[in-house]
mmCIF file of C-alpha atoms and ligand atoms in Angstrom:
data_model
loop_
_atom_site.group_PDB
_atom_site.id
_atom_site.type_symbol
_atom_site.label_atom_id
_atom_site.label_comp_id
_atom_site.label_asym_id
_atom_site.label_seq_id
_atom_site.Cartn_x
_atom_site.Cartn_y
_atom_site.Cartn_z
ATOM 1 C CA UNK A 19 15.449 21.164 9.688
ATOM 2 C CA UNK A 20 12.278 19.945 8.050
ATOM 3 C CA UNK A 21 12.432 20.373 4.299
ATOM 4 C CA UNK A 22 8.712 19.764 3.740
ATOM 5 C CA UNK A 23 6.047 22.345 4.620
ATOM 6 C CA UNK A 24 2.258 22.213 4.306
ATOM 7 C CA UNK A 25 0.249 25.383 3.749
ATOM 8 C CA UNK A 26 -3.368 26.154 2.982
ATOM 9 C CA UNK A 27 -3.982 28.647 0.234
ATOM 10 C CA UNK A 28 -3.431 29.791 -3.303
ATOM 11 C CA UNK A 29 -0.241 28.554 -4.958
ATOM 12 C CA UNK A 30 -0.072 31.594 -7.261
ATOM 13 C CA UNK A 31 0.804 33.855 -4.323
ATOM 14 C CA UNK A 32 3.832 31.901 -3.109
ATOM 15 C CA UNK A 33 7.313 33.391 -3.168
ATOM 16 C CA UNK A 34 9.215 30.294 -4.191
ATOM 17 C CA UNK A 35 11.622 29.580 -7.032
ATOM 18 C CA UNK A 36 9.212 27.274 -8.843
ATOM 19 C CA UNK A 37 5.538 26.405 -8.608
ATOM 20 C CA UNK A 38 4.169 23.246 -10.162
ATOM 21 C CA UNK A 39 1.084 23.468 -12.340
ATOM 22 C CA UNK A 40 -1.422 20.605 -12.555
ATOM 23 C CA UNK A 41 -1.630 21.070 -16.313
ATOM 24 C CA UNK A 42 -3.425 19.119 -19.006
ATOM 25 C CA UNK A 43 -1.573 17.527 -21.893
ATOM 26 C CA UNK A 44 -2.279 20.401 -24.295
ATOM 27 C CA UNK A 45 -0.462 22.822 -21.919
ATOM 28 C CA UNK A 46 -2.847 25.456 -23.240
ATOM 29 C CA UNK A 47 -4.557 26.222 -19.948
ATOM 30 C CA UNK A 48 -7.662 24.866 -18.268
ATOM 31 C CA UNK A 49 -9.666 25.137 -15.075
ATOM 32 C CA UNK A 50 -8.665 24.791 -11.445
ATOM 33 C CA UNK A 51 -5.108 25.613 -10.482
ATOM 34 C CA UNK A 52 -4.075 25.755 -14.156
ATOM 35 C CA UNK A 53 -6.560 28.557 -14.840
ATOM 36 C CA UNK A 54 -5.472 30.442 -11.720
ATOM 37 C CA UNK A 55 -1.789 30.197 -12.709
ATOM 38 C CA UNK A 56 -2.466 31.500 -16.231
ATOM 39 C CA UNK A 57 -4.518 34.426 -14.893
ATOM 40 C CA UNK A 58 -1.845 35.360 -12.353
ATOM 41 C CA UNK A 59 1.108 34.913 -14.731
ATOM 42 C CA UNK A 60 -0.475 36.905 -17.580
ATOM 43 C CA UNK A 61 -0.779 36.153 -21.308
ATOM 44 C CA UNK A 62 2.933 35.628 -21.981
ATOM 45 C CA UNK A 63 2.689 32.292 -20.162
ATOM 46 C CA UNK A 64 0.284 30.932 -22.767
ATOM 47 C CA UNK A 65 2.548 32.207 -25.545
ATOM 48 C CA UNK A 66 5.480 30.217 -24.159
ATOM 49 C CA UNK A 67 3.285 27.163 -23.518
ATOM 50 C CA UNK A 68 2.231 27.143 -27.175
ATOM 51 C CA UNK A 69 5.869 26.571 -28.142
ATOM 52 C CA UNK A 70 6.207 23.446 -25.997
ATOM 53 C CA UNK A 71 4.093 21.101 -28.120
ATOM 54 C CA UNK A 72 2.086 19.658 -25.239
ATOM 55 C CA UNK A 73 3.189 17.232 -22.554
ATOM 56 C CA UNK A 74 2.443 13.542 -21.936
ATOM 57 C CA UNK A 75 0.824 12.446 -18.648
ATOM 58 C CA UNK A 76 3.587 11.782 -16.107
ATOM 59 C CA UNK A 77 5.974 14.274 -17.747
ATOM 60 C CA UNK A 78 6.867 17.847 -16.764
ATOM 61 C CA UNK A 79 8.011 20.905 -18.733
ATOM 62 C CA UNK A 80 9.322 24.295 -17.585
ATOM 63 C CA UNK A 81 8.353 27.860 -18.448
ATOM 64 C CA UNK A 82 9.094 31.235 -16.959
ATOM 65 C CA UNK A 83 6.705 32.502 -14.254
ATOM 66 C CA UNK A 84 6.150 35.956 -15.845
ATOM 67 C CA UNK A 85 4.020 38.043 -13.437
ATOM 68 C CA UNK A 86 3.989 35.365 -10.737
ATOM 69 C CA UNK A 87 6.203 35.801 -7.683
ATOM 70 C CA UNK A 88 7.672 32.424 -8.668
ATOM 71 C CA UNK A 89 10.492 32.533 -11.214
ATOM 72 C CA UNK A 90 9.445 29.328 -12.977
ATOM 73 C CA UNK A 91 6.366 27.214 -13.573
ATOM 74 C CA UNK A 92 6.898 23.470 -13.877
ATOM 75 C CA UNK A 93 3.912 22.129 -15.819
ATOM 76 C CA UNK A 94 3.214 18.535 -14.821
ATOM 77 C CA UNK A 95 0.410 16.489 -16.333
ATOM 78 C CA UNK A 96 -1.293 14.107 -13.935
ATOM 79 C CA UNK A 97 -3.419 11.091 -14.775
ATOM 80 C CA UNK A 98 -7.190 11.238 -15.175
ATOM 81 C CA UNK A 99 -8.658 8.866 -12.550
ATOM 82 C CA UNK A 100 -10.303 5.894 -14.253
ATOM 83 C CA UNK A 101 -10.858 3.681 -11.211
ATOM 84 C CA UNK A 102 -7.239 2.923 -10.302
ATOM 85 C CA UNK A 103 -6.380 0.055 -12.646
ATOM 86 C CA UNK A 104 -5.239 2.109 -15.594
ATOM 87 C CA UNK A 105 -1.737 2.905 -14.277
ATOM 88 C CA UNK A 106 -2.893 6.088 -12.556
ATOM 89 C CA UNK A 107 -0.612 5.653 -9.525
ATOM 90 C CA UNK A 108 2.498 5.107 -11.656
ATOM 91 C CA UNK A 109 1.672 8.138 -13.779
ATOM 92 C CA UNK A 110 1.143 10.293 -10.692
ATOM 93 C CA UNK A 111 4.480 9.108 -9.249
ATOM 94 C CA UNK A 112 6.183 9.979 -12.547
ATOM 95 C CA UNK A 113 4.637 13.418 -12.394
ATOM 96 C CA UNK A 114 6.168 14.230 -9.010
ATOM 97 C CA UNK A 115 9.456 12.581 -9.945
ATOM 98 C CA UNK A 116 9.817 14.517 -13.198
ATOM 99 C CA UNK A 117 8.754 17.829 -11.639
ATOM 100 C CA UNK A 118 11.478 17.371 -8.998
ATOM 101 C CA UNK A 119 14.015 16.491 -11.714
ATOM 102 C CA UNK A 120 13.149 19.729 -13.522
ATOM 103 C CA UNK A 121 13.643 21.636 -10.241
ATOM 104 C CA UNK A 122 17.107 20.105 -9.827
ATOM 105 C CA UNK A 123 18.026 21.043 -13.424
ATOM 106 C CA UNK A 124 16.902 24.627 -12.691
ATOM 107 C CA UNK A 125 18.870 24.559 -9.421
ATOM 108 C CA UNK A 126 15.662 25.696 -7.716
ATOM 109 C CA UNK A 127 16.030 25.945 -3.953
ATOM 110 C CA UNK A 128 12.296 26.013 -3.309
ATOM 111 C CA UNK A 129 9.296 24.459 -5.033
ATOM 112 C CA UNK A 130 5.560 24.314 -4.301
ATOM 113 C CA UNK A 131 3.155 21.592 -5.411
ATOM 114 C CA UNK A 132 -0.628 21.661 -5.677
ATOM 115 C CA UNK A 133 -2.512 18.403 -5.190
ATOM 116 C CA UNK A 134 -2.071 17.130 -8.752
ATOM 117 C CA UNK A 135 -5.009 15.231 -10.319
ATOM 118 C CA UNK A 136 -7.375 15.501 -7.345
ATOM 119 C CA UNK A 137 -9.595 18.242 -8.791
ATOM 120 C CA UNK A 138 -11.127 17.917 -12.238
ATOM 121 C CA UNK A 139 -9.108 14.718 -12.842
ATOM 122 C CA UNK A 140 -10.880 12.954 -9.954
ATOM 123 C CA UNK A 141 -7.968 11.120 -8.249
ATOM 124 C CA UNK A 142 -8.954 10.291 -4.630
ATOM 125 C CA UNK A 143 -7.303 12.886 -2.385
ATOM 126 C CA UNK A 144 -5.955 10.573 0.318
ATOM 127 C CA UNK A 145 -4.377 8.202 -2.200
ATOM 128 C CA UNK A 146 -2.867 11.036 -4.207
ATOM 129 C CA UNK A 147 -1.433 12.662 -1.081
ATOM 130 C CA UNK A 148 0.243 9.375 -0.153
ATOM 131 C CA UNK A 149 1.948 9.213 -3.552
ATOM 132 C CA UNK A 150 2.978 12.873 -3.386
ATOM 133 C CA UNK A 151 4.517 12.603 0.094
ATOM 134 C CA UNK A 152 6.288 9.323 -0.728
ATOM 135 C CA UNK A 153 7.835 10.627 -3.937
ATOM 136 C CA UNK A 154 8.952 13.904 -2.389
ATOM 137 C CA UNK A 155 10.488 12.131 0.603
ATOM 138 C CA UNK A 156 12.231 9.663 -1.688
ATOM 139 C CA UNK A 157 13.676 12.498 -3.755
ATOM 140 C CA UNK A 158 14.799 14.590 -0.770
ATOM 141 C CA UNK A 159 16.570 11.607 0.766
ATOM 142 C CA UNK A 160 18.817 11.482 -2.303
ATOM 143 C CA UNK A 161 19.113 15.107 -3.381
ATOM 144 C CA UNK A 162 20.129 18.380 -1.696
ATOM 145 C CA UNK A 163 17.887 20.266 -4.163
ATOM 146 C CA UNK A 164 15.284 21.570 -3.855
ATOM 147 C CA UNK A 165 16.099 22.539 -0.283
ATOM 148 C CA UNK A 166 12.465 23.260 0.528
ATOM 149 C CA UNK A 167 9.240 21.668 -0.732
ATOM 150 C CA UNK A 168 5.820 23.159 0.027
ATOM 151 C CA UNK A 169 2.561 21.272 -0.415
ATOM 152 C CA UNK A 170 -0.282 23.699 -1.052
ATOM 153 C CA UNK A 171 -3.754 22.544 -0.030
ATOM 154 C CA UNK A 172 -6.672 24.508 -1.442
ATOM 155 C CA UNK A 173 -9.351 22.898 0.736
ATOM 156 C CA UNK A 174 -9.766 21.261 4.151
ATOM 157 C CA UNK A 175 -9.915 17.680 2.914
ATOM 158 C CA UNK A 176 -6.603 18.047 1.106
ATOM 159 C CA UNK A 177 -5.001 19.828 4.051
ATOM 160 C CA UNK A 178 -6.054 17.101 6.469
ATOM 161 C CA UNK A 179 -4.872 14.308 4.173
ATOM 162 C CA UNK A 180 -1.375 15.798 3.961
ATOM 163 C CA UNK A 181 -1.263 16.734 7.643
ATOM 164 C CA UNK A 182 -1.953 13.154 8.657
ATOM 165 C CA UNK A 183 0.793 11.818 6.396
ATOM 166 C CA UNK A 184 3.390 14.440 7.288
ATOM 167 C CA UNK A 185 2.909 13.928 11.014
ATOM 168 C CA UNK A 186 3.435 10.184 10.615
HETATM 169 P P1 ADP B 217 -6.411 18.335 -11.960
HETATM 170 O O1 ADP B 217 -7.024 18.577 -13.304
HETATM 171 O O2 ADP B 217 -4.983 17.820 -12.050
HETATM 172 O O3 ADP B 217 -7.282 17.499 -11.077
HETATM 173 P P2 ADP B 217 -7.254 20.804 -10.599
HETATM 174 O O4 ADP B 217 -6.671 22.155 -10.777
HETATM 175 O O5 ADP B 217 -8.656 20.590 -11.035
HETATM 176 O O6 ADP B 217 -6.226 19.797 -11.320
HETATM 177 O O7 ADP B 217 -7.161 20.395 -9.075
HETATM 178 C C1 ADP B 217 -5.964 20.050 -8.417
HETATM 179 C C2 ADP B 217 -5.975 20.613 -7.010
HETATM 180 O O8 ADP B 217 -5.631 22.006 -7.058
HETATM 181 C C3 ADP B 217 -7.334 20.553 -6.300
HETATM 182 O O9 ADP B 217 -7.117 20.171 -4.949
HETATM 183 C C4 ADP B 217 -7.817 21.997 -6.365
HETATM 184 O O10 ADP B 217 -8.685 22.295 -5.284
HETATM 185 C C5 ADP B 217 -6.499 22.721 -6.220
HETATM 186 N N1 ADP B 217 -6.467 24.141 -6.609
HETATM 187 C C6 ADP B 217 -7.320 24.849 -7.378
HETATM 188 N N2 ADP B 217 -6.916 26.131 -7.475
HETATM 189 C C7 ADP B 217 -5.774 26.238 -6.732
HETATM 190 C C8 ADP B 217 -4.887 27.310 -6.402
HETATM 191 N N3 ADP B 217 -5.051 28.552 -6.864
HETATM 192 N N4 ADP B 217 -3.812 27.034 -5.601
HETATM 193 C C9 ADP B 217 -3.606 25.793 -5.122
HETATM 194 N N5 ADP B 217 -4.393 24.749 -5.395
HETATM 195 C C10 ADP B 217 -5.471 24.970 -6.183
#
């Protein structure tokens, strides 16, 4: 059975054990998917985030999901795109790797990822999708958890980038 699924839509609506947030290093909320997650989870999410003391790019920290259908939010901080020679790819890989490690620690059976860094942070979509798919496949080859990984594309370009890679 295929353990990777691609959907188009809003990650805040998904009934999975954990959703990943494309957070910024303050962990105090922002625009894009981060803003949507905070609105959907309610104000208690920000209260818990304040206790975490921020998060370095490439790292990931866990909170409860509050009013979200998801039980947990894994806040991962992606790199800001600076042209590709500032270690962006390594940081993005670390992001996916650490988010998956958090999911294993939580014993989460299902997790959903947005396209980290490709919105406000400007990472080229196709290149980011390649990193995301590679890191998830690498993890799943070695770990029974999470059983199911969903990539959530919010727009056509992102959907098509993942579709091409997942069909390959
Ligand atoms: P970053 O700052 O890491 O670039 P953004 O939130 O700006 O994060 O964008 C990351 C991706 O998340 C973009 O593809 C954006 O279109 C997408 N996105 C925005 N809102 C949602 C949502 N509610 N569900 C899923 N993806 C979303």
